[in-house]
Amino acid sequence: MAKEPLSRREFVRRSVLGIVTTAMATRALADNDPAGGNSTSRDSTDAPALPELAAEIRTEAEQRYAAILARRGERLSEKQREEMRYWLYLSMSSLPALRAFPLTNADEPALVLRPYRKGA
Amino acid sequence: MPREDVLYLNARELARRMHARELSPVELTESYLERSRTVGARLNAYATLTEARALEEAHAAEREIERGQIRSALHGVPYAAKDLLATRGDATEWGARPYAGQTFDFDATVIRKLHDAGAILIGKAAMIELAGGLGYRYGNASSSGAARNPWSTDCWTCGSSSGSAAVVAGGLAGFAIGTETWGSILCPSAYTGSTGFRPTYGRVSRHGGMALAPSLDKIGPMARSAEDCALVLEVIAGHDSADGASLPESDALFRADSSMSSSMSSRLRIGWLTNQWSKLDPEIEVAMDAARAELQNAGCTFQDVALPEGPWEAAAGLVISVEAAAAYQEIIESGRVSLLVDDLGKIGGYINEAIPASDYVRALRIRAVLQRKIDALFDEVDLLMTATLPVPATKIEADLYAALAFSDPIGGIGNFCGLPAASVPAGFTGAGLPACVQFVGRAFDDATVLRAAMLFQSRTDWHLRHPSL
């Protein structure tokens, strides 16, 4: 049943911000968890270490971070900015796999328009 | 008034006693209301009790039953609805402070159907704020505080259907309605040893329910038996033109008796997932071994099945993030996300709204590929099976990002593809916390999932146990 423990690279690759949105974190933070992996404390005030990203994704992450700050930055405390940057990096760590997945022109999105007509 | 052991009966038995006039719907409702005011308050199970409505419906049920007018198998059974379902006139606050005081002047379709079936709404179950749609790290991410696990009140119920799980496991109603985008029925069902069912996407109308990620959101029953889940599903399933994703009536309808034929159950071909959880808590693993053995003894056959490899969870998570940002656009734009409890929720929307459309569409294209790959697995098996969770219920103050730090490929795949699934209790840890097993079925094969769950429960009594509160 049990798989071999994931490598650190694999942990990061599989990280998905969206999963935390529905109660199930999908990655172990053994190496990157600012709280040490099994913490029940939220008192850590240290800035979380940013997850490692490929150079190209890191550039994109910083651009996206700058864009978010330009739009919303005035609402955020310094701590929130740091935390947001961490979560942004985490959410983008899976993008290489997503973007590398082979797709052809024939692979349409699973999003169907249902033509609407009143009474139909 | 009914004794406490009566309050823990399953909905089917409660209804049978009421229809045989051995039990009064009014007395049952009053008992559940009283217990919800006391025990329910200790568990943070409810956002609101709908007492006036409940008593009105209970009296109406009693009159009709006395006249022999039985509306359904749930006629007279009190239930709780997750507080993202609109109920006319009562507060519907989505567990979130930005929506404090929100009301609707109509009932969600699910609520209307249950009303028409004679079920009695006794309250709006507590939930994680916005069903976790903008992210959260702690179980208290709710305007009503952290819901407490009836099996151990220093443990959490999981979420986002946190209150619904507490209601069922705590004997506060006959059943509850929950929702799942990813994990929000199965996880709280597993934490609390309830039986939870996630239907095929589109089978149950979401009209009147808060949207989180419209292409993944599903509504389903949480109860004390799979049989009850089937009875509830029969009532709430069906086409609804008010829900754009609603299946055609021929696909949406569900008949509970389609799952209740035990003669078909023993021929189930079950695929045991070999690459779902990287590690199981040892006590969970013991329970899973016993569950497999039980089903094998019942005549089911097992084979190892591996989920296809691919960026499925990443794609699912991205789609959820984008759709949630759209769903909550108003409070993100206005900045009222700052009113949310959880620090992650306060900033998650800003990250999600920045995701480019090209990645979202790519994720949807990957989804279509995945749908075909996962469907192909069911050419060889009727169901997939694994532990619902690899760990028992976590402490109420736990940082979920650390405590639930594991991949969940079948959760991602199952929800991304809209597949039906059930979680049923399969044992207990030494600390008295539930260990649960999940069945995942092919799209539209809700009946087989429930059939497996019923077969398992016909041979075990884990679902009959209840905590002392």
Coordinates of C-alpha atoms in Angstrom, one line a residue:
Chain A
M1 CA 0.0 0.0 0.0
A2 CA 2.5 2.6 1.1
K3 CA 4.5 4.5 -1.5
E4 CA 8.0 5.7 -0.8
P5 CA 8.0 9.1 0.9
L6 CA 8.0 11.9 -1.7
S7 CA 11.1 13.8 -2.4
R8 CA 11.3 17.5 -1.5
R9 CA 10.9 18.3 -5.2
E10 CA 7.9 16.1 -5.4
F11 CA 6.3 17.7 -2.3
V12 CA 6.6 21.1 -3.9
R13 CA 5.5 19.9 -7.3
R14 CA 2.3 18.6 -5.8
S15 CA 1.4 21.6 -3.7
V16 CA -1.8 23.2 -4.6
L17 CA -3.3 26.3 -2.9
G18 CA -6.7 25.3 -4.0
I19 CA -6.7 22.2 -1.7
V20 CA -6.3 24.3 1.4
T21 CA -9.4 26.1 0.3
T22 CA -11.4 22.9 0.8
A23 CA -9.9 21.6 4.0
M24 CA -7.3 19.2 2.5
A25 CA -3.8 20.4 2.2
T26 CA -2.1 18.3 -0.4
R27 CA 1.6 18.7 0.3
A28 CA 3.8 17.9 3.2
L29 CA 5.9 20.9 4.2
A30 CA 8.7 18.9 5.8
D31 CA 11.3 21.2 4.3
N32 CA 9.4 24.3 3.6
D33 CA 6.9 24.6 6.5
P34 CA 7.5 27.7 8.4
A35 CA 6.0 26.1 11.4
G36 CA 8.1 23.0 11.3
G37 CA 5.7 20.4 9.9
N38 CA 3.7 19.4 13.0
S39 CA 3.0 22.7 14.7
T40 CA -0.2 23.5 16.4
S41 CA 1.0 27.0 17.1
R42 CA 0.3 30.0 15.1
D43 CA 2.6 32.2 17.0
S44 CA 5.6 32.0 14.5
T45 CA 6.4 35.5 13.5
D46 CA 9.3 34.5 11.2
A47 CA 8.8 35.2 7.5
P48 CA 8.1 31.9 5.8
A49 CA 10.9 30.6 3.5
L50 CA 9.7 30.8 -0.1
P51 CA 9.2 27.5 -1.9
E52 CA 11.8 26.8 -4.5
L53 CA 10.6 27.6 -8.0
A54 CA 12.1 27.1 -11.4
A55 CA 13.7 30.4 -12.6
E56 CA 11.0 31.1 -15.2
I57 CA 8.2 30.5 -12.7
R58 CA 9.9 32.5 -10.1
T59 CA 10.1 35.5 -12.5
E60 CA 6.4 35.1 -13.2
A61 CA 5.6 34.8 -9.5
E62 CA 7.4 38.0 -8.8
Q63 CA 5.6 39.8 -11.6
R64 CA 2.3 38.5 -10.4
Y65 CA 3.1 39.5 -6.8
A66 CA 3.9 43.0 -8.0
A67 CA 0.7 43.1 -9.9
I68 CA -1.3 42.0 -6.9
L69 CA 0.4 44.6 -4.7
A70 CA -0.2 47.3 -7.3
R71 CA -3.9 46.5 -7.2
R72 CA -4.5 45.5 -3.6
G73 CA -1.3 46.4 -1.7
E74 CA -2.6 49.3 0.2
R75 CA -5.0 46.9 2.1
L76 CA -2.3 44.6 3.2
S77 CA 0.0 44.8 6.2
E78 CA 3.6 43.9 5.8
K79 CA 3.0 40.5 7.4
Q80 CA 0.1 39.8 5.0
R81 CA 2.3 40.8 2.1
E82 CA 4.9 38.3 3.2
E83 CA 2.4 35.6 3.7
M84 CA 0.7 36.2 0.4
R85 CA 4.0 36.0 -1.4
Y86 CA 4.6 32.6 0.3
W87 CA 1.2 31.3 -0.7
L88 CA 1.6 32.7 -4.2
Y89 CA 4.8 30.9 -4.6
L90 CA 3.3 27.7 -3.3
S91 CA 0.3 27.9 -5.6
M92 CA 2.6 28.4 -8.6
S93 CA 5.0 25.6 -7.8
S94 CA 2.7 23.1 -9.6
L95 CA 2.5 25.2 -12.8
P96 CA 5.4 23.5 -14.7
A97 CA 3.6 20.2 -14.5
L98 CA 0.3 21.7 -15.4
R99 CA 1.8 23.5 -18.4
A100 CA 3.9 20.6 -19.5
F101 CA 0.9 18.2 -19.7
P102 CA 0.6 17.2 -23.3
L103 CA -2.5 18.4 -25.0
T104 CA -3.5 18.6 -28.7
N105 CA -5.8 20.9 -30.5
A106 CA -8.5 18.3 -30.2
D107 CA -8.5 18.5 -26.4
E108 CA -11.4 20.8 -25.7
P109 CA -12.0 22.3 -22.3
A110 CA -14.5 20.5 -20.0
L111 CA -16.7 23.5 -20.1
V112 CA -19.9 23.2 -22.1
L113 CA -22.2 26.0 -23.2
R114 CA -25.8 25.1 -23.1
P115 CA -27.7 27.4 -25.5
Y116 CA -30.5 29.1 -23.6
R117 CA -34.0 29.8 -24.8
K118 CA -36.8 30.7 -22.6
G119 CA -39.2 27.8 -22.2
A120 CA -37.0 25.3 -23.9
Chain B
M1 CA -40.2 12.5 25.4
P2 CA -37.9 10.3 23.4
R3 CA -34.9 8.8 25.2
E4 CA -31.4 9.7 24.1
D5 CA -31.0 6.3 22.4
V6 CA -34.0 7.1 20.2
L7 CA -32.4 10.3 19.0
Y8 CA -29.5 8.3 17.6
L9 CA -31.7 6.0 15.6
N10 CA -31.3 6.3 11.8
A11 CA -33.9 8.3 9.9
R12 CA -35.5 5.3 8.4
E13 CA -36.3 3.8 11.8
L14 CA -37.4 7.2 13.2
A15 CA -39.8 7.5 10.3
R16 CA -41.1 4.0 10.7
R17 CA -41.9 4.6 14.3
M18 CA -43.6 7.9 13.5
H19 CA -45.6 6.4 10.6
A20 CA -46.7 3.5 12.9
R21 CA -47.6 6.2 15.5
E22 CA -45.2 4.8 18.0
L23 CA -43.3 8.2 18.1
S24 CA -44.6 11.7 17.8
P25 CA -43.0 14.0 15.2
V26 CA -43.7 16.9 17.5
E27 CA -42.0 15.3 20.5
L28 CA -39.1 14.1 18.4
T29 CA -38.6 17.6 17.0
E30 CA -38.9 19.2 20.5
S31 CA -36.3 16.7 21.8
Y32 CA -33.9 17.4 19.0
L33 CA -34.4 21.2 19.4
E34 CA -33.7 20.9 23.1
R35 CA -30.6 18.8 22.5
S36 CA -29.5 21.2 19.8
R37 CA -29.8 24.1 22.2
T38 CA -27.6 22.3 24.8
V39 CA -25.3 19.7 23.3
G40 CA -25.4 21.4 20.0
A41 CA -24.2 24.6 21.6
R42 CA -21.3 22.8 23.2
L43 CA -20.4 21.4 19.8
N44 CA -20.8 24.7 17.9
A45 CA -23.0 22.6 15.6
Y46 CA -25.4 25.2 14.5
A47 CA -25.4 28.7 13.0
T48 CA -29.1 29.1 13.6
L49 CA -32.0 27.0 15.0
T50 CA -35.1 27.4 13.0
E51 CA -37.4 26.7 15.9
A52 CA -40.7 28.3 14.8
R53 CA -40.5 26.7 11.3
A54 CA -39.5 23.3 12.8
L55 CA -42.5 23.2 15.2
E56 CA -44.9 24.3 12.5
E57 CA -43.6 21.6 10.2
A58 CA -43.7 19.0 13.0
H59 CA -47.3 19.8 13.8
A60 CA -48.2 19.6 10.1
A61 CA -46.4 16.3 9.8
E62 CA -48.2 14.9 12.9
R63 CA -51.6 15.8 11.6
E64 CA -50.9 14.3 8.2
I65 CA -49.5 11.1 9.6
E66 CA -52.4 10.7 11.9
R67 CA -54.7 10.9 8.8
G68 CA -52.6 8.3 7.1
Q69 CA -51.1 10.8 4.6
I70 CA -47.5 9.6 4.4
R71 CA -45.5 11.9 2.0
S72 CA -42.3 10.0 1.9
A73 CA -39.9 7.8 3.8
L74 CA -38.6 10.9 5.5
H75 CA -42.0 12.3 6.6
G76 CA -41.6 13.7 10.1
V77 CA -37.8 13.3 10.3
P78 CA -36.0 16.4 11.6
Y79 CA -32.9 17.5 9.8
A80 CA -30.3 20.2 9.6
A81 CA -29.1 22.0 6.5
K82 CA -25.6 23.5 6.0
D83 CA -25.9 27.2 6.3
L84 CA -25.1 27.9 2.7
L85 CA -28.6 26.8 1.6
A86 CA -31.2 29.5 1.5
T87 CA -34.1 29.1 3.8
R88 CA -36.9 31.6 3.5
G89 CA -36.8 34.2 6.2
D90 CA -34.1 32.7 8.3
A91 CA -30.5 33.9 8.4
T92 CA -28.3 32.2 5.8
E93 CA -24.8 33.5 6.5
W94 CA -22.4 31.2 4.8
G95 CA -20.4 30.9 8.0
A96 CA -18.8 34.2 7.1
R97 CA -18.8 37.5 9.0
P98 CA -19.1 39.6 5.7
Y99 CA -22.5 38.0 5.3
A100 CA -23.8 38.4 8.8
G101 CA -27.5 39.0 8.8
Q102 CA -28.0 37.8 5.2
T103 CA -31.4 36.4 4.4
F104 CA -33.2 35.1 1.4
D105 CA -36.9 35.2 0.6
F106 CA -37.0 31.7 -0.9
D107 CA -36.0 28.2 -0.1
A108 CA -33.2 26.5 -1.9
T109 CA -34.5 23.7 -4.2
V110 CA -33.1 21.0 -1.8
I111 CA -34.9 22.7 1.1
R112 CA -38.2 22.9 -0.8
K113 CA -37.9 19.2 -1.8
L114 CA -37.3 18.1 1.7
H115 CA -40.2 20.2 2.9
D116 CA -42.5 18.7 0.3
A117 CA -41.3 15.3 1.5
G118 CA -42.4 16.1 5.0
A119 CA -38.9 16.4 6.5
I120 CA -38.6 19.0 9.3
L121 CA -35.9 21.6 9.2
I122 CA -34.7 22.3 12.7
G123 CA -31.6 24.4 12.0
K124 CA -28.8 25.7 9.8
A125 CA -25.7 23.7 10.4
A126 CA -22.5 25.6 11.1
M127 CA -19.9 25.6 8.4
I128 CA -16.4 26.9 7.5
E129 CA -16.6 30.4 6.2
L130 CA -17.5 30.4 2.6
A131 CA -17.0 26.7 2.6
G132 CA -13.3 27.3 2.7
G133 CA -13.5 28.9 -0.7
L134 CA -10.7 31.5 -0.1
G135 CA -8.5 29.2 2.0
Y136 CA -8.2 28.4 5.7
R137 CA -5.7 26.9 8.0
Y138 CA -7.6 26.4 11.2
G139 CA -10.8 24.7 12.3
N140 CA -12.2 27.9 13.8
A141 CA -12.4 29.6 10.4
S142 CA -16.1 30.2 11.0
S143 CA -18.3 32.9 12.3
S144 CA -19.6 30.3 14.8
G145 CA -16.3 29.0 15.9
A146 CA -14.7 25.6 15.5
A147 CA -17.2 22.7 15.5
R148 CA -16.3 20.1 18.1
N149 CA -16.1 16.4 17.4
P150 CA -18.8 14.5 19.3
W151 CA -16.3 11.6 19.8
S152 CA -13.8 13.8 21.4
T153 CA -14.6 17.4 21.9
D154 CA -11.0 18.5 21.9
C155 CA -10.9 17.3 18.3
W156 CA -12.3 19.0 15.2
T157 CA -15.1 17.8 13.0
C158 CA -13.2 18.7 9.8
G159 CA -15.0 20.9 7.2
S160 CA -16.4 22.6 5.5
S161 CA -19.7 20.8 6.4
S162 CA -18.4 20.9 10.0
G163 CA -21.8 21.5 11.7
S164 CA -23.6 19.0 9.6
A165 CA -21.2 16.3 10.8
A166 CA -21.6 17.3 14.5
V167 CA -25.4 17.2 14.1
V168 CA -25.3 13.7 12.7
A169 CA -22.7 12.2 15.0
G170 CA -24.0 14.0 18.0
G171 CA -27.6 12.8 17.6
L172 CA -28.9 16.4 17.1
A173 CA -31.2 15.5 14.2
G174 CA -32.2 12.6 12.0
F175 CA -29.8 13.6 9.2
A176 CA -28.1 16.6 7.7
I177 CA -27.4 18.1 4.3
G178 CA -23.8 19.0 3.5
T179 CA -21.9 20.1 0.4
E180 CA -18.6 19.1 -1.2
T181 CA -16.4 20.9 -3.7
W182 CA -13.3 18.9 -2.5
G183 CA -13.6 16.9 0.7
S184 CA -16.3 18.9 2.5
I185 CA -18.7 15.9 2.9
L186 CA -16.2 13.1 3.1
C187 CA -13.7 14.6 5.5
P188 CA -16.2 15.6 8.2
S189 CA -18.0 12.3 7.7
A190 CA -14.7 10.5 8.3
Y191 CA -13.7 12.6 11.3
T192 CA -17.0 12.0 13.0
G193 CA -17.8 8.5 11.9
S194 CA -20.9 9.7 10.0
T195 CA -22.0 8.2 6.7
G196 CA -21.6 10.8 4.0
F197 CA -22.5 10.7 0.4
R198 CA -21.3 12.8 -2.5
P199 CA -23.6 12.4 -5.6
T200 CA -22.6 12.6 -9.2
Y201 CA -22.2 16.2 -10.2
G202 CA -25.5 17.7 -11.4
R203 CA -27.7 15.1 -9.8
V204 CA -28.8 17.4 -7.0
S205 CA -29.8 21.0 -7.7
R206 CA -27.6 23.7 -6.3
H207 CA -30.2 26.4 -6.8
G208 CA -30.3 28.5 -3.7
G209 CA -27.0 27.3 -2.4
M210 CA -23.9 29.4 -2.1
A211 CA -21.6 28.8 -5.1
L212 CA -17.9 28.2 -4.4
A213 CA -16.6 26.6 -7.6
P214 CA -19.7 26.0 -9.7
S215 CA -18.1 23.4 -11.9
L216 CA -17.4 21.2 -8.8
D217 CA -20.0 22.1 -6.1
K218 CA -22.2 19.2 -5.1
I219 CA -24.9 18.8 -2.4
G220 CA -25.3 15.5 -0.5
P221 CA -26.7 13.8 2.6
M222 CA -24.9 13.1 5.8
A223 CA -26.6 10.6 8.0
R224 CA -26.1 7.6 10.4
S225 CA -26.5 5.0 7.6
A226 CA -26.0 4.5 3.9
E227 CA -29.7 3.5 3.7
D228 CA -30.6 6.9 5.1
C229 CA -28.3 8.6 2.5
A230 CA -30.2 6.7 -0.2
L231 CA -33.5 7.8 1.1
V232 CA -32.5 11.4 1.3
L233 CA -30.9 11.3 -2.1
E234 CA -34.1 10.0 -3.6
V235 CA -35.9 13.1 -2.2
I236 CA -33.3 15.8 -3.2
A237 CA -32.2 14.4 -6.6
G238 CA -33.8 15.4 -9.8
H239 CA -33.5 17.9 -12.7
D240 CA -33.9 21.6 -11.9
S241 CA -33.9 24.1 -14.7
A242 CA -32.9 26.8 -12.1
D243 CA -29.5 25.0 -11.9
G244 CA -27.6 25.4 -15.1
A245 CA -25.5 22.3 -14.4
S246 CA -28.5 20.1 -13.5
L247 CA -28.5 16.7 -15.3
P248 CA -31.5 15.8 -17.5
E249 CA -34.3 14.2 -15.4
S250 CA -33.6 10.7 -16.7
D251 CA -30.0 11.0 -15.4
A252 CA -30.7 13.0 -12.2
L253 CA -33.5 10.9 -10.7
F254 CA -32.5 8.4 -8.1
R255 CA -34.5 5.6 -6.6
A256 CA -33.3 4.4 -3.2
D257 CA -34.4 0.8 -3.9
S258 CA -31.9 0.7 -6.8
S259 CA -29.3 0.4 -4.1
M260 CA -31.1 -1.8 -1.7
S261 CA -30.9 -5.1 -3.5
S262 CA -28.4 -7.1 -1.4
S263 CA -28.6 -9.9 -3.9
M264 CA -26.6 -7.9 -6.4
S265 CA -24.1 -6.6 -3.8
S266 CA -21.9 -9.7 -3.5
R267 CA -20.8 -9.5 -7.1
L268 CA -19.1 -6.1 -6.7
R269 CA -15.6 -5.9 -8.2
I270 CA -13.7 -3.5 -6.0
G271 CA -10.4 -1.8 -7.0
W272 CA -8.2 -1.1 -4.0
L273 CA -6.2 2.0 -4.7
T274 CA -2.5 1.4 -4.4
N275 CA -1.3 5.0 -4.9
Q276 CA -3.8 7.1 -2.9
W277 CA -2.3 7.6 0.5
S278 CA 1.5 7.5 0.9
K279 CA 1.2 6.5 4.5
L280 CA -1.7 5.4 6.7
D281 CA -2.0 5.8 10.5
P282 CA -1.4 2.2 11.7
E283 CA -4.8 2.0 13.4
I284 CA -6.5 3.2 10.2
E285 CA -4.6 0.6 8.3
V286 CA -5.8 -2.2 10.6
A287 CA -9.4 -1.0 10.1
M288 CA -8.9 -1.0 6.3
D289 CA -7.6 -4.5 6.3
A290 CA -10.6 -5.6 8.3
A291 CA -12.9 -3.8 6.0
R292 CA -11.5 -5.5 2.9
A293 CA -11.7 -8.8 4.6
E294 CA -15.4 -8.2 5.5
L295 CA -16.3 -7.4 1.9
Q296 CA -14.3 -10.3 0.6
N297 CA -16.2 -12.6 2.9
A298 CA -19.4 -11.0 1.5
G299 CA -18.4 -12.2 -2.0
C300 CA -16.8 -9.1 -3.4
T301 CA -13.6 -9.5 -5.4
F302 CA -10.6 -7.2 -5.1
Q303 CA -7.9 -6.1 -7.4
D304 CA -5.2 -3.5 -7.0
V305 CA -5.8 -0.4 -9.0
A306 CA -3.5 2.5 -9.6
L307 CA -4.8 6.0 -10.3
P308 CA -3.3 7.5 -13.5
E309 CA -0.4 9.8 -12.9
G310 CA -0.8 13.4 -13.9
P311 CA -1.2 17.0 -12.6
W312 CA -4.8 16.3 -11.6
E313 CA -4.8 17.8 -8.2
A314 CA -3.0 20.9 -9.4
A315 CA -5.6 21.3 -12.2
A316 CA -8.5 20.8 -9.8
G317 CA -7.1 23.2 -7.3
L318 CA -6.5 25.9 -9.9
V319 CA -10.0 25.6 -11.2
I320 CA -11.4 25.8 -7.7
S321 CA -9.2 28.9 -7.0
V322 CA -10.3 30.8 -10.1
E323 CA -14.0 29.9 -9.7
A324 CA -14.0 30.8 -6.0
A325 CA -12.4 34.2 -6.8
A326 CA -15.2 34.9 -9.2
A327 CA -17.9 33.6 -6.8
Y328 CA -16.6 35.9 -4.0
Q329 CA -15.6 38.8 -6.3
E330 CA -17.7 41.3 -4.4
I331 CA -16.0 40.9 -1.0
I332 CA -12.6 40.6 -2.7
E333 CA -13.1 43.8 -4.6
S334 CA -14.5 45.7 -1.6
G335 CA -11.9 44.4 0.8
R336 CA -14.5 42.9 3.1
V337 CA -12.5 39.7 3.0
S338 CA -10.7 41.3 5.9
L339 CA -13.7 40.4 8.0
L340 CA -13.1 36.7 7.6
V341 CA -11.7 34.8 10.6
D342 CA -8.9 33.0 8.9
D343 CA -5.7 34.9 8.0
L344 CA -5.4 32.8 4.8
G345 CA -8.9 33.6 3.8
K346 CA -8.2 37.3 4.1
I347 CA -5.6 37.1 1.4
G348 CA -6.4 34.0 -0.6
G349 CA -8.8 35.8 -2.9
Y350 CA -6.1 38.3 -4.0
I351 CA -3.9 35.4 -5.1
N352 CA -6.7 33.6 -6.8
E353 CA -8.0 36.5 -8.8
A354 CA -4.5 36.9 -10.4
I355 CA -4.5 33.4 -11.9
P356 CA -4.4 33.9 -15.7
A357 CA -7.2 32.6 -17.9
S358 CA -4.8 30.6 -20.0
D359 CA -3.9 28.4 -17.0
Y360 CA -7.6 28.0 -16.1
V361 CA -8.5 26.9 -19.6
R362 CA -5.6 24.6 -19.7
A363 CA -6.7 23.0 -16.5
L364 CA -10.2 22.5 -18.0
R365 CA -8.6 20.8 -21.0
I366 CA -6.7 18.5 -18.7
R367 CA -10.0 17.8 -16.9
A368 CA -11.5 16.4 -20.1
V369 CA -8.5 14.1 -20.6
L370 CA -8.7 13.0 -17.0
Q371 CA -12.4 12.2 -17.3
R372 CA -11.7 9.6 -20.0
K373 CA -8.7 8.1 -18.2
I374 CA -10.6 7.7 -14.9
D375 CA -13.7 6.3 -16.6
A376 CA -11.5 3.6 -18.2
L377 CA -10.6 2.3 -14.7
F378 CA -14.3 1.3 -14.2
D379 CA -14.2 -1.0 -17.2
E380 CA -12.4 -3.5 -14.9
V381 CA -14.0 -2.6 -11.5
D382 CA -17.3 -1.4 -10.2
L383 CA -15.9 0.8 -7.5
L384 CA -12.7 2.2 -6.1
M385 CA -12.0 1.8 -2.4
T386 CA -9.5 3.3 0.1
A387 CA -9.4 4.9 3.5
T388 CA -11.4 8.1 3.5
L389 CA -8.5 9.8 5.3
P390 CA -5.1 8.5 6.4
V391 CA -5.3 10.0 9.8
P392 CA -8.0 10.2 12.5
A393 CA -9.6 13.5 13.6
T394 CA -7.1 16.2 14.4
K395 CA -7.0 18.5 17.4
I396 CA -9.3 21.5 17.3
E397 CA -6.4 24.0 17.3
A398 CA -4.3 22.1 14.8
D399 CA -2.7 24.0 11.9
L400 CA -4.4 22.1 9.0
Y401 CA -1.6 22.9 6.6
A402 CA 0.7 20.8 8.7
A403 CA -1.8 18.3 10.2
L404 CA -3.4 17.4 6.8
A405 CA -0.2 17.6 4.8
F406 CA -0.8 14.8 2.3
S407 CA -1.8 14.5 -1.3
D408 CA -5.3 13.4 -2.0
P409 CA -5.4 12.3 -5.6
I410 CA -8.8 10.5 -5.5
G411 CA -10.3 13.5 -3.7
G412 CA -9.0 15.7 -6.5
I413 CA -9.9 13.3 -9.3
G414 CA -13.2 12.3 -7.9
N415 CA -14.4 15.9 -7.4
F416 CA -12.8 17.2 -10.6
C417 CA -14.7 14.6 -12.6
G418 CA -17.9 14.8 -10.6
L419 CA -17.8 11.2 -9.4
P420 CA -20.1 9.8 -6.7
A421 CA -18.5 8.7 -3.4
A422 CA -19.4 7.6 0.1
S423 CA -17.6 7.5 3.4
V424 CA -18.6 5.0 6.0
P425 CA -17.2 4.2 9.5
A426 CA -15.0 1.1 9.6
G427 CA -13.6 1.0 13.1
F428 CA -12.1 3.1 15.8
T429 CA -8.7 4.0 17.0
G430 CA -7.4 3.3 20.5
A431 CA -8.2 6.9 21.3
G432 CA -11.9 6.3 20.3
L433 CA -11.8 8.2 17.0
P434 CA -13.5 6.9 13.9
A435 CA -11.6 5.2 11.1
C436 CA -13.5 5.3 7.8
V437 CA -13.4 3.8 4.4
Q438 CA -14.5 5.5 1.1
F439 CA -16.1 4.1 -2.0
V440 CA -15.8 6.0 -5.3
G441 CA -18.0 5.1 -8.2
R442 CA -18.2 5.7 -11.9
A443 CA -20.1 8.8 -13.1
F444 CA -23.8 8.3 -12.7
D445 CA -23.3 5.1 -10.7
D446 CA -24.4 6.5 -7.3
A447 CA -26.5 3.4 -6.8
T448 CA -23.5 1.1 -6.8
V449 CA -21.6 3.3 -4.3
L450 CA -24.5 3.2 -2.0
R451 CA -25.0 -0.5 -2.5
A452 CA -21.4 -1.1 -1.4
A453 CA -21.9 1.1 1.6
M454 CA -25.1 -0.7 2.6
L455 CA -23.5 -4.1 2.1
F456 CA -20.6 -3.1 4.4
Q457 CA -23.1 -1.8 7.0
S458 CA -25.2 -4.9 6.8
R459 CA -22.2 -6.8 8.0
T460 CA -20.7 -4.4 10.6
D461 CA -22.0 -2.2 13.4
W462 CA -19.6 0.6 13.4
H463 CA -22.3 3.0 12.1
L464 CA -24.6 2.0 15.0
R465 CA -22.2 3.3 17.6
H466 CA -22.5 6.7 19.1
P467 CA -20.6 8.9 21.5
S468 CA -21.7 9.7 25.1
L469 CA -22.5 13.4 25.3

